[in-house]
Tab-separated table of C-alpha atoms in Angstrom:
chain	number	residue	atom	x	y	z
A	199	MET	CA	-51.735	-33.628	-23.425
A	200	LYS	CA	-47.972	-33.965	-23.157
A	201	LYS	CA	-47.530	-31.096	-25.618
A	202	TYR	CA	-49.748	-28.782	-23.608
A	203	LEU	CA	-47.987	-29.753	-20.405
A	204	LEU	CA	-44.585	-28.909	-21.885
A	205	SER	CA	-45.938	-25.631	-23.256
A	206	ALA	CA	-47.200	-24.680	-19.817
A	207	MET	CA	-43.848	-25.626	-18.261
A	208	ALA	CA	-42.017	-23.499	-20.826
A	209	ALA	CA	-44.245	-20.519	-20.084
A	210	VAL	CA	-43.665	-20.917	-16.358
A	211	ALA	CA	-39.917	-21.217	-16.929
A	212	VAL	CA	-39.862	-18.058	-19.050
A	213	VAL	CA	-41.667	-16.131	-16.326
A	214	GLY	CA	-39.374	-17.605	-13.677
A	215	ALA	CA	-36.261	-16.780	-15.695
A	216	SER	CA	-37.457	-13.223	-16.249
A	217	ALA	CA	-38.079	-12.807	-12.543
A	218	GLN	CA	-34.670	-14.242	-11.646
A	219	GLU	CA	-32.950	-12.017	-14.215
A	220	ALA	CA	-34.737	-9.021	-12.695
A	221	VAL	CA	-33.354	-9.995	-9.284
A	222	LEU	CA	-29.871	-10.358	-10.733
A	223	ALA	CA	-30.183	-6.985	-12.444
A	224	GLU	CA	-31.374	-5.349	-9.240
A	225	GLU	CA	-28.436	-6.729	-7.305
A	226	TYR	CA	-25.975	-5.339	-9.838
A	227	THR	CA	-27.622	-1.966	-10.517
A	228	GLU	CA	-25.521	1.151	-10.037
A	229	THR	CA	-27.152	4.581	-9.922
A	230	VAL	CA	-25.223	7.442	-11.509
A	231	THR	CA	-26.383	11.014	-10.947
A	232	SER	CA	-25.557	13.748	-13.413
A	233	VAL	CA	-26.978	17.180	-14.123
A	234	ALA	CA	-28.702	18.503	-17.181
A	235	PRO	CA	-27.080	21.726	-18.493
A	236	ASP	CA	-29.325	24.714	-19.220
A	237	PHE	CA	-27.950	27.982	-20.645
A	238	ARG	CA	-30.703	30.043	-19.035
A	239	SER	CA	-29.993	28.901	-15.494
A	240	ASN	CA	-27.378	29.693	-12.834
A	241	TRP	CA	-26.510	33.267	-13.813
A	242	PHE	CA	-25.367	35.493	-10.954
A	243	ILE	CA	-24.321	39.030	-10.079
A	244	SER	CA	-22.057	39.953	-7.166
A	245	ALA	CA	-20.662	43.031	-5.465
A	246	GLY	CA	-18.162	43.382	-2.661
A	247	GLY	CA	-15.807	45.707	-0.909
A	248	GLY	CA	-12.615	45.327	1.032
A	249	ALA	CA	-8.957	46.237	1.034
A	250	GLN	CA	-5.934	45.729	-1.182
A	251	ILE	CA	-2.221	46.331	-0.976
A	252	LEU	CA	0.255	47.210	-3.723
A	253	PHE	CA	3.559	45.378	-4.172
A	254	GLY	CA	5.714	47.798	-6.170
A	255	ASP	CA	9.288	49.003	-6.175
A	256	HIS	CA	9.456	50.389	-2.599
A	257	ASP	CA	7.496	47.918	-0.468
A	258	ARG	CA	9.830	48.009	2.547
A	259	GLN	CA	10.058	51.747	3.062
A	260	PRO	CA	6.469	52.825	3.890
A	261	LYS	CA	4.620	51.360	6.849
A	262	PHE	CA	2.417	48.395	6.036
A	263	GLY	CA	-0.737	50.200	7.078
A	264	ASP	CA	0.077	53.152	4.826
A	265	ARG	CA	0.031	50.864	1.783
A	266	ILE	CA	-3.521	49.553	2.336
A	267	SER	CA	-6.214	51.058	0.108
A	268	PRO	CA	-9.927	50.356	-0.494
A	269	ALA	CA	-11.081	47.825	-3.088
A	270	LEU	CA	-14.342	47.337	-4.965
A	271	ASP	CA	-15.556	44.312	-6.946
A	272	ILE	CA	-18.589	44.057	-9.254
A	273	ALA	CA	-19.130	40.940	-11.379
A	274	ILE	CA	-21.622	39.060	-13.511
A	275	GLY	CA	-21.169	35.407	-14.363
A	276	LYS	CA	-22.633	31.956	-14.942
A	277	TRP	CA	-22.059	28.425	-13.733
A	278	PHE	CA	-22.112	26.106	-16.743
A	279	SER	CA	-22.014	23.036	-14.496
A	280	PRO	CA	-21.853	22.487	-10.726
A	281	SER	CA	-18.054	22.570	-11.041
A	282	ILE	CA	-17.210	25.056	-13.841
A	283	GLY	CA	-18.175	28.713	-14.077
A	284	VAL	CA	-17.010	32.002	-15.598
A	285	ARG	CA	-17.424	35.630	-14.626
A	286	LEU	CA	-16.641	39.092	-15.984
A	287	MET	CA	-15.500	41.412	-13.192
A	288	TYR	CA	-14.671	45.044	-12.540
A	289	SER	CA	-12.238	45.529	-9.655
A	290	GLY	CA	-10.117	48.415	-8.492
A	291	LEU	CA	-10.457	51.891	-6.882
A	292	SER	CA	-7.039	53.026	-5.679
A	293	ALA	CA	-3.548	51.843	-4.749
A	294	LYS	CA	-0.949	53.256	-2.369
A	295	GLY	CA	2.811	52.913	-2.286
A	296	ALA	CA	5.978	54.979	-2.477
A	297	THR	CA	7.820	56.648	-5.326
A	298	GLN	CA	11.211	58.146	-6.014
A	299	THR	CA	9.953	60.362	-8.807
A	300	TRP	CA	10.158	63.992	-7.771
A	301	ASN	CA	9.155	67.222	-9.431
A	302	THR	CA	8.433	65.537	-12.754
A	303	GLU	CA	7.164	68.166	-15.179
A	304	GLY	CA	6.669	70.463	-12.200
A	305	LYS	CA	3.750	68.387	-10.922
A	306	GLY	CA	5.362	66.760	-7.949
A	307	GLY	CA	6.267	63.475	-9.641
A	308	ILE	CA	4.359	60.515	-11.051
A	309	TYR	CA	1.464	59.671	-8.694
A	310	ASN	CA	3.390	61.555	-5.987
A	311	THR	CA	1.234	62.899	-3.144
A	312	GLY	CA	3.979	65.351	-2.147
A	313	LYS	CA	4.165	63.846	1.331
A	314	PRO	CA	7.592	62.358	2.062
A	315	VAL	CA	8.029	58.998	3.703
A	316	PRO	CA	9.609	59.981	7.070
A	317	GLY	CA	13.379	59.478	7.266
A	318	LYS	CA	13.700	58.000	3.777
A	319	PHE	CA	16.183	60.315	2.039
A	320	THR	CA	16.950	58.925	-1.399
A	321	ASN	CA	19.166	61.227	-3.458
A	322	ALA	CA	20.032	64.813	-4.230
A	323	TYR	CA	16.667	65.318	-5.917
A	324	GLY	CA	14.543	64.719	-2.870
A	325	TYR	CA	12.969	62.244	-0.529
A	326	LEU	CA	10.999	59.049	-1.050
A	327	CYS	CA	7.377	60.183	-1.168
A	328	GLU	CA	4.034	58.545	-0.633
A	329	GLN	CA	2.205	57.514	-3.784
A	330	LYS	CA	-1.457	57.115	-4.637
A	331	PHE	CA	-3.215	56.445	-7.940
A	332	ASN	CA	-6.678	55.425	-9.079
A	333	PHE	CA	-7.121	52.433	-11.343
A	334	LEU	CA	-9.518	49.760	-12.551
A	335	THR	CA	-9.235	46.278	-14.023
A	336	LEU	CA	-11.697	44.380	-16.183
A	337	HIS	CA	-11.010	40.664	-16.229
A	338	ALA	CA	-12.587	37.327	-17.136
A	339	ASP	CA	-12.106	34.470	-14.660
A	340	VAL	CA	-12.675	30.727	-14.951
A	341	MET	CA	-13.811	29.255	-11.622
A	342	PHE	CA	-13.579	25.641	-10.429
A	343	ASP	CA	-15.927	24.657	-7.574
A	344	LEU	CA	-13.870	22.026	-5.784
A	345	THR	CA	-16.633	21.096	-3.338
A	346	ASN	CA	-18.929	20.027	-6.190
A	347	MET	CA	-16.065	18.614	-8.254
A	348	PHE	CA	-14.905	16.208	-5.563
A	349	GLY	CA	-17.913	16.001	-3.252
A	350	GLY	CA	-20.678	15.821	-5.840
A	351	TYR	CA	-23.462	18.330	-6.326
A	352	ASN	CA	-25.557	18.935	-3.211
A	353	ALA	CA	-28.296	21.574	-3.315
A	354	ASN	CA	-28.239	21.852	0.498
A	355	ARG	CA	-24.492	22.397	0.864
A	356	VAL	CA	-23.727	25.591	2.845
A	357	TYR	CA	-20.088	26.229	1.937
A	358	GLY	CA	-18.225	26.046	-1.317
A	359	ILE	CA	-14.725	27.005	-2.410
A	360	ALA	CA	-13.722	27.796	-5.988
A	361	PRO	CA	-10.149	28.563	-7.079
A	362	TYR	CA	-10.045	30.661	-10.223
A	363	ILE	CA	-7.667	31.978	-12.849
A	364	GLY	CA	-8.228	34.908	-15.165
A	365	VAL	CA	-6.802	37.573	-17.427
A	366	GLY	CA	-7.881	41.105	-18.258
A	367	TRP	CA	-7.065	44.735	-18.858
A	368	GLY	CA	-5.839	47.255	-16.312
A	369	HIS	CA	-6.086	51.041	-16.639
A	370	VAL	CA	-4.656	53.790	-14.425
A	371	TYR	CA	-6.899	56.820	-14.860
A	372	SER	CA	-4.751	59.103	-12.679
A	373	ARG	CA	-2.358	61.124	-14.810
A	374	PRO	CA	-0.314	59.975	-16.587
A	375	HIS	CA	-2.717	57.281	-17.841
A	376	LYS	CA	-1.415	53.763	-18.223
A	377	ASP	CA	-2.759	50.505	-19.693
A	378	ALA	CA	-1.535	46.986	-19.023
A	379	VAL	CA	-2.437	43.317	-19.180
A	380	VAL	CA	-3.433	41.908	-15.788
A	381	GLY	CA	-3.424	38.257	-14.694
A	382	ASN	CA	-5.407	36.957	-11.694
A	383	LEU	CA	-5.257	34.026	-9.299
A	384	GLY	CA	-7.646	33.663	-6.419
A	385	LEU	CA	-9.906	31.747	-4.052
A	386	TYR	CA	-13.640	32.414	-4.109
A	387	ASN	CA	-15.396	31.333	-0.910
A	388	MET	CA	-19.197	30.962	-1.032
A	389	PHE	CA	-21.592	30.727	1.910
A	390	HIS	CA	-25.069	29.775	0.655
A	391	VAL	CA	-27.456	31.528	3.044
A	392	SER	CA	-30.554	31.005	0.888
A	393	LYS	CA	-31.592	29.717	-2.515
A	394	ALA	CA	-30.987	33.119	-4.089
A	395	PHE	CA	-28.261	34.756	-1.994
A	396	ASP	CA	-24.659	33.940	-1.102
A	397	ILE	CA	-22.196	35.734	1.100
A	398	ASN	CA	-18.807	35.557	-0.575
A	399	LEU	CA	-15.198	36.135	0.443
A	400	ASP	CA	-12.786	36.709	-2.447
A	401	ILE	CA	-9.012	36.489	-1.980
A	402	ARG	CA	-7.160	37.553	-5.129
A	403	ALA	CA	-3.619	38.220	-6.350
A	404	SER	CA	-3.202	40.309	-9.516
A	405	PHE	CA	-0.019	40.631	-11.562
A	406	THR	CA	0.831	43.285	-14.137
A	407	ASN	CA	3.714	45.278	-15.689
A	408	ASP	CA	6.550	46.614	-13.541
A	409	ASP	CA	5.728	50.216	-14.521
A	410	PHE	CA	2.038	50.028	-13.557
A	411	ASP	CA	2.858	52.205	-10.494
A	412	GLY	CA	4.719	54.737	-12.662
A	413	GLU	CA	8.219	53.446	-11.938
A	414	THR	CA	10.425	50.797	-13.475
A	415	GLY	CA	12.515	49.231	-10.737
A	416	GLY	CA	14.200	45.967	-10.012
A	417	ARG	CA	11.016	43.890	-10.181
A	418	SER	CA	9.782	42.004	-13.193
A	419	PHE	CA	6.173	42.838	-12.305
A	420	ASP	CA	3.902	44.813	-9.978
A	421	ALA	CA	1.262	43.001	-7.948
A	422	LEU	CA	-1.873	43.642	-5.914
A	423	LEU	CA	-3.227	41.443	-3.144
A	424	GLY	CA	-6.876	42.044	-2.321
A	425	VAL	CA	-9.515	40.675	0.044
A	426	THR	CA	-13.161	41.593	-0.459
A	427	ALA	CA	-16.405	40.449	1.126
A	428	GLY	CA	-19.750	40.823	-0.560
A	429	VAL	CA	-23.085	39.433	-1.641
A	430	THR	CA	-24.035	37.322	-4.664
A	431	TYR	CA	-27.537	37.122	-6.098
A	432	ARG	CA	-28.299	34.054	-8.178
A	433	PHE	CA	-30.966	34.581	-10.819
A	434	ALA	CA	-33.753	32.060	-11.363
A	435	PRO	CA	-33.820	29.411	-12.649
A	436	ARG	CA	-31.124	28.305	-10.263
A	437	GLY	CA	-29.705	24.977	-9.149
A	438	TRP	CA	-29.297	21.813	-11.159
A	439	LYS	CA	-31.862	19.239	-12.214
A	440	SER	CA	-30.623	15.783	-11.365
A	441	ARG	CA	-30.682	13.160	-14.077
A	442	VAL	CA	-30.484	9.546	-12.934
A	443	MET	CA	-29.030	6.868	-15.167
A	444	LYS	CA	-29.034	3.191	-14.269
A	445	GLU	CA	-26.201	0.957	-15.358
A	446	VAL	CA	-27.234	-2.695	-15.222
A	447	VAL	CA	-24.564	-5.394	-15.082
A	448	TYR	CA	-25.746	-8.985	-15.549
A	449	ASP	CA	-24.162	-12.194	-14.303
A	450	ASN	CA	-23.810	-13.728	-17.776
A	451	ASP	CA	-23.215	-17.259	-16.527
A	452	ALA	CA	-26.390	-17.251	-14.439
A	453	VAL	CA	-28.458	-15.674	-17.200
A	454	ASN	CA	-27.155	-18.169	-19.784
A	455	ALA	CA	-27.989	-21.028	-17.451
A	456	LEU	CA	-31.549	-19.763	-17.131
A	457	ARG	CA	-31.770	-19.294	-20.880
A	458	ARG	CA	-30.536	-22.847	-21.431
A	459	GLN	CA	-33.246	-24.229	-19.122
A	460	VAL	CA	-35.907	-22.376	-21.053
A	461	ALA	CA	-34.321	-23.397	-24.370
A	462	ASP	CA	-34.366	-27.086	-23.370
A	463	LEU	CA	-38.083	-26.900	-22.633
A	464	ILE	CA	-38.785	-25.067	-25.886
A	465	ALA	CA	-36.662	-27.565	-27.836
A	466	ALA	CA	-38.600	-30.442	-26.313
A	467	ASN	CA	-41.815	-28.783	-27.377
A	468	GLU	CA	-40.435	-28.234	-30.905
A	469	LYS	CA	-39.479	-31.931	-31.095
A	470	LEU	CA	-43.024	-32.940	-30.232
A	471	GLU	CA	-44.290	-30.642	-32.988
A	472	ARG	CA	-41.912	-32.251	-35.508
A	473	GLU	CA	-42.899	-35.751	-34.392
A	474	LYS	CA	-46.530	-34.862	-34.893
A	475	ALA	CA	-45.759	-33.566	-38.404
A	476	GLY	CA	-43.658	-36.624	-39.211
A	477	LYS	CA	-40.402	-34.643	-39.518
A	478	VAL	CA	-37.816	-35.919	-37.056
A	479	VAL	CA	-34.316	-34.516	-37.491
A	480	GLU	CA	-31.706	-35.542	-34.907
A	481	HIS	CA	-28.259	-33.996	-34.859
A	482	ASN	CA	-25.170	-34.090	-32.681
A	483	THR	CA	-23.465	-31.099	-31.155
A	484	VAL	CA	-20.657	-31.303	-33.723
A	485	VAL	CA	-20.805	-32.583	-37.289
A	486	ASN	CA	-17.587	-33.287	-39.176
A	487	ALA	CA	-17.827	-33.340	-42.955
A	488	ASN	CA	-14.746	-32.754	-45.117
A	489	GLY	CA	-12.938	-30.798	-42.396
A	490	THR	CA	-15.972	-28.692	-41.478
A	491	TYR	CA	-17.254	-28.691	-37.899
A	492	LEU	CA	-20.610	-27.406	-36.689
A	493	ILE	CA	-21.318	-26.420	-33.089
A	494	TYR	CA	-25.064	-26.153	-32.385
A	495	PHE	CA	-26.562	-23.889	-29.730
A	496	PRO	CA	-29.957	-23.918	-28.030
A	497	LEU	CA	-32.388	-21.040	-28.617
A	498	ASN	CA	-31.164	-17.705	-27.241
A	499	VAL	CA	-27.946	-19.209	-25.780
A	500	SER	CA	-24.369	-18.244	-26.609
A	501	SER	CA	-22.418	-20.084	-23.881
A	502	LEU	CA	-20.753	-23.466	-24.355
A	503	SER	CA	-22.062	-26.641	-22.740
A	504	ASN	CA	-19.775	-29.411	-21.480
A	505	ALA	CA	-20.691	-31.437	-24.585
A	506	ASP	CA	-19.600	-28.519	-26.768
A	507	ARG	CA	-16.281	-28.280	-24.909
A	508	ALA	CA	-15.648	-31.988	-25.365
A	509	GLN	CA	-16.269	-31.727	-29.098
A	510	LEU	CA	-14.066	-28.645	-29.389
A	511	GLU	CA	-11.168	-30.757	-28.131
A	512	GLN	CA	-11.533	-32.782	-31.330
A	513	VAL	CA	-11.613	-29.544	-33.330
A	514	ALA	CA	-8.400	-28.416	-31.619
A	515	ASP	CA	-6.690	-31.739	-32.448
A	516	MET	CA	-7.772	-31.374	-36.075
A	517	ILE	CA	-6.399	-27.814	-36.295
A	518	LYS	CA	-3.093	-28.815	-34.717
A	519	GLY	CA	-2.791	-31.577	-37.315
A	520	THR	CA	-2.856	-29.078	-40.187
A	521	PRO	CA	0.032	-26.876	-41.415
A	522	SER	CA	0.623	-23.824	-39.232
A	523	SER	CA	-0.215	-21.579	-42.193
A	524	THR	CA	-3.762	-22.945	-42.422
A	525	VAL	CA	-6.365	-20.432	-41.238
A	526	PHE	CA	-9.840	-21.548	-40.132
A	527	SER	CA	-12.976	-19.469	-40.397
A	528	VAL	CA	-15.204	-19.372	-37.299
A	529	VAL	CA	-18.601	-18.026	-38.356
A	530	GLY	CA	-21.557	-17.563	-36.011
A	531	TYR	CA	-25.227	-17.673	-36.988
A	532	ALA	CA	-28.614	-17.241	-35.348
A	533	ASP	CA	-32.130	-18.303	-36.287
A	534	LYS	CA	-33.862	-15.536	-38.244
A	535	ALA	CA	-37.303	-16.925	-37.365
A	536	THR	CA	-36.909	-16.007	-33.676
A	537	GLY	CA	-35.674	-12.839	-32.025
A	538	THR	CA	-35.061	-9.343	-33.351
A	539	PRO	CA	-32.243	-8.531	-35.817
A	540	GLU	CA	-30.320	-6.821	-32.996
A	541	ILE	CA	-30.592	-9.854	-30.692
A	542	ASN	CA	-29.597	-12.243	-33.497
A	543	GLU	CA	-26.604	-10.069	-34.386
A	544	THR	CA	-25.454	-10.226	-30.754
A	545	LEU	CA	-26.087	-13.969	-30.430
A	546	SER	CA	-24.179	-14.835	-33.616
A	547	ARG	CA	-21.234	-12.699	-32.498
A	548	GLU	CA	-21.156	-14.093	-28.945
A	549	ARG	CA	-21.379	-17.691	-30.236
A	550	ALA	CA	-18.433	-17.255	-32.613
A	551	GLN	CA	-16.370	-15.466	-29.976
A	552	ALA	CA	-17.121	-18.146	-27.357
A	553	VAL	CA	-15.774	-20.858	-29.687
A	554	ARG	CA	-12.667	-18.856	-30.614
A	555	GLU	CA	-11.864	-17.937	-26.981
A	556	TYR	CA	-12.211	-21.539	-25.801
A	557	LEU	CA	-9.901	-22.867	-28.516
A	558	VAL	CA	-7.313	-20.179	-27.788
A	559	LYS	CA	-7.382	-20.331	-23.984
A	560	GLU	CA	-7.847	-24.073	-23.398
A	561	PHE	CA	-5.908	-25.582	-26.311
A	562	ASN	CA	-3.413	-22.805	-27.162
A	563	ILE	CA	-4.604	-22.452	-30.736
A	564	PRO	CA	-2.951	-19.250	-32.087
A	565	ALA	CA	-5.592	-16.542	-32.382
A	566	GLU	CA	-4.276	-15.515	-35.812
A	567	ARG	CA	-5.298	-18.940	-37.158
A	568	LEU	CA	-8.967	-18.279	-36.335
A	569	ASP	CA	-10.799	-15.743	-38.512
A	570	VAL	CA	-13.952	-14.844	-36.552
A	571	LYS	CA	-17.072	-13.486	-38.267
A	572	TRP	CA	-20.813	-13.453	-37.590
A	573	ASN	CA	-23.820	-13.175	-39.881
A	574	GLY	CA	-26.701	-12.458	-37.492
A	575	GLY	CA	-30.039	-14.146	-38.114
A	576	VAL	CA	-30.330	-16.303	-41.239
A	577	GLY	CA	-33.018	-18.474	-42.813
A	578	ASN	CA	-33.137	-22.270	-42.520
A	579	MET	CA	-29.659	-23.482	-43.450
A	580	PHE	CA	-30.246	-27.264	-43.252
A	581	PHE	CA	-33.263	-29.579	-43.732
A	582	ASP	CA	-35.776	-26.729	-43.411
A	583	ASP	CA	-35.138	-26.852	-39.641
A	584	PRO	CA	-34.652	-23.440	-37.935
A	585	SER	CA	-32.880	-25.023	-34.949
A	586	LEU	CA	-29.986	-25.981	-37.256
A	587	SER	CA	-29.334	-22.300	-38.010
A	588	ARG	CA	-28.278	-21.666	-34.394
A	589	VAL	CA	-24.733	-22.719	-35.161
A	590	VAL	CA	-21.041	-21.892	-35.399
A	591	ILE	CA	-19.322	-23.337	-38.459
A	592	ILE	CA	-15.569	-24.029	-38.329
A	593	ALA	CA	-13.881	-24.727	-41.640
A	594	PRO	CA	-10.435	-24.267	-43.240
A	595	LYS	CA	-10.256	-21.162	-45.396
A	596	LYS	CA	-9.469	-21.733	-49.038
């Protein structure tokens, strides 16, 4: 009757411990949201128009308004994550400025409209004239959505801003033709008006060779500043599928205390079984035989009891009484008959580490004098009793 009563108590304790551990886990659960990448999703196409202004060799002479020209953007791209995207873009149309070239090859000068800039006499060959040329650029840009990067992905967010950087090829198709490498920096502003459509505002600065406008002056580069507004269509499938991961952090002291309560009940039940079979094996927490110490642990427990700590003080005194060159092995074991191989591997490691850490922290035993190892679950090591395999053995290395 006593055996059945203890068995029932152990079962109740296991259920109670599991429930308490679940509460502990719930209290310490953190939810992390990420997104699952999909190559087929989040492709887009955009088009926009606006204005741009050329910064060449004669910026100050023409009026500001006379330097403004139309701009056109067409792009296709993809967002690889809520924060990182790329696009391939055509941009261009025409640029306006001023030029000193005059009567070159009898054609009125390089990109020269033939219309002088009023009052801007330059030299004996003529006046400073207005300039206009047609061009295009093809460039690849890498975009960084700062709103998603720092604010987290939100499918209902209305506004987003994405700085970008890119490089490409520029071509002047007015005569004489010219090719150049073009670099881009910009801010891409997105207003999400529906699931499929955005209104976008693109502010971009482009940098290229000094002779892109047909003249080599005192600058190290020519530049274009453009502002375009347009529409973006996002192809389906669009958006990001959230993936939730739960990170559970346990209070190890509380869990070990619950485990020890259950282990005490199970040990009492095991003792009754041994008494019934006529096999009674009593053992202390620590056994000392020829310089070897054994620290026993209850089932499924890796923390030290107060009795263990008291016995480890004797172990520390013994170690301090040996030459400083003596190294001791600290080897952890678990009972192969209970638990999975993974659990036993963890238990044997945690038991050995708990002994080593207590000796080092409480008694200042040099860590290099303790060689820690663990062997996972093993068969009955002593007296055909599985409880004696739940042990840490401390012995001088030979």
